[in-house]
Amino acid sequence: MMKNESPKMSRRAALLKGSAMLAAIAVTVAAGTQPAFAADAVKKKKKASKDEFFFQEEPGEGGKTCAGCVNFEPTTGTKGTCALVEGEVCTTCYCQGWTDKRTGKKAGA
Ligand code: SF4
């Protein structure tokens, strides 16, 4: 803390610094390059709700499905889990987090 800086200002500065760091992580993750610290932050974060990713129980445009998504982890039969979205998903489901498991390209990219 600087000489003329109050404790309140230090907390504010710390919050701003934290916000900037989170924004940097979000930009890095969105850019598709995940350094170890960003990957850890994503892992520690609670998964998103299905509504947040506009989840649907039918294929997306162009036949995109969870089965073809890098975030899909099969469990039994046509069911599975997702690295981004909470709860059970299915091989014929789809959401806006879809990322091609063969190329790593996101939907619409
Ligand atoms: S990100 Fe979306 S499309 Fe991909 S596995 Fe998860 S729910 Fe399915």
Coordinates of C-alpha atoms in Angstrom, one line a residue, residues 8 11 31 42 48-49 56 63 65 68 71 73 76 80-81 83-85 92-93 96 99-100 106:
K8 CA -10.4 0.9 1.1
R11 CA -9.3 -3.5 -1.6
A31 CA -9.5 -17.7 -28.0
V42 CA -12.2 -23.5 -15.7
A48 CA -22.9 -23.8 -16.6
S49 CA -26.6 -24.5 -16.6
Q56 CA -31.6 -28.6 -26.7
G63 CA -26.6 -32.0 -37.6
T65 CA -24.6 -33.1 -31.8
G68 CA -19.3 -34.9 -32.3
N71 CA -16.8 -31.7 -24.5
E73 CA -17.9 -37.8 -22.3
T76 CA -24.0 -45.4 -20.9
G80 CA -23.1 -38.9 -21.3
T81 CA -21.8 -35.9 -19.5
A83 CA -17.3 -30.7 -19.6
L84 CA -19.2 -27.4 -19.8
V85 CA -22.8 -28.0 -19.1
T92 CA -28.2 -36.4 -30.2
C93 CA -28.3 -33.3 -28.0
Q96 CA -24.0 -23.4 -28.1
T99 CA -16.8 -27.7 -30.4
D100 CA -15.9 -30.1 -33.2
K106 CA -16.6 -24.0 -32.5

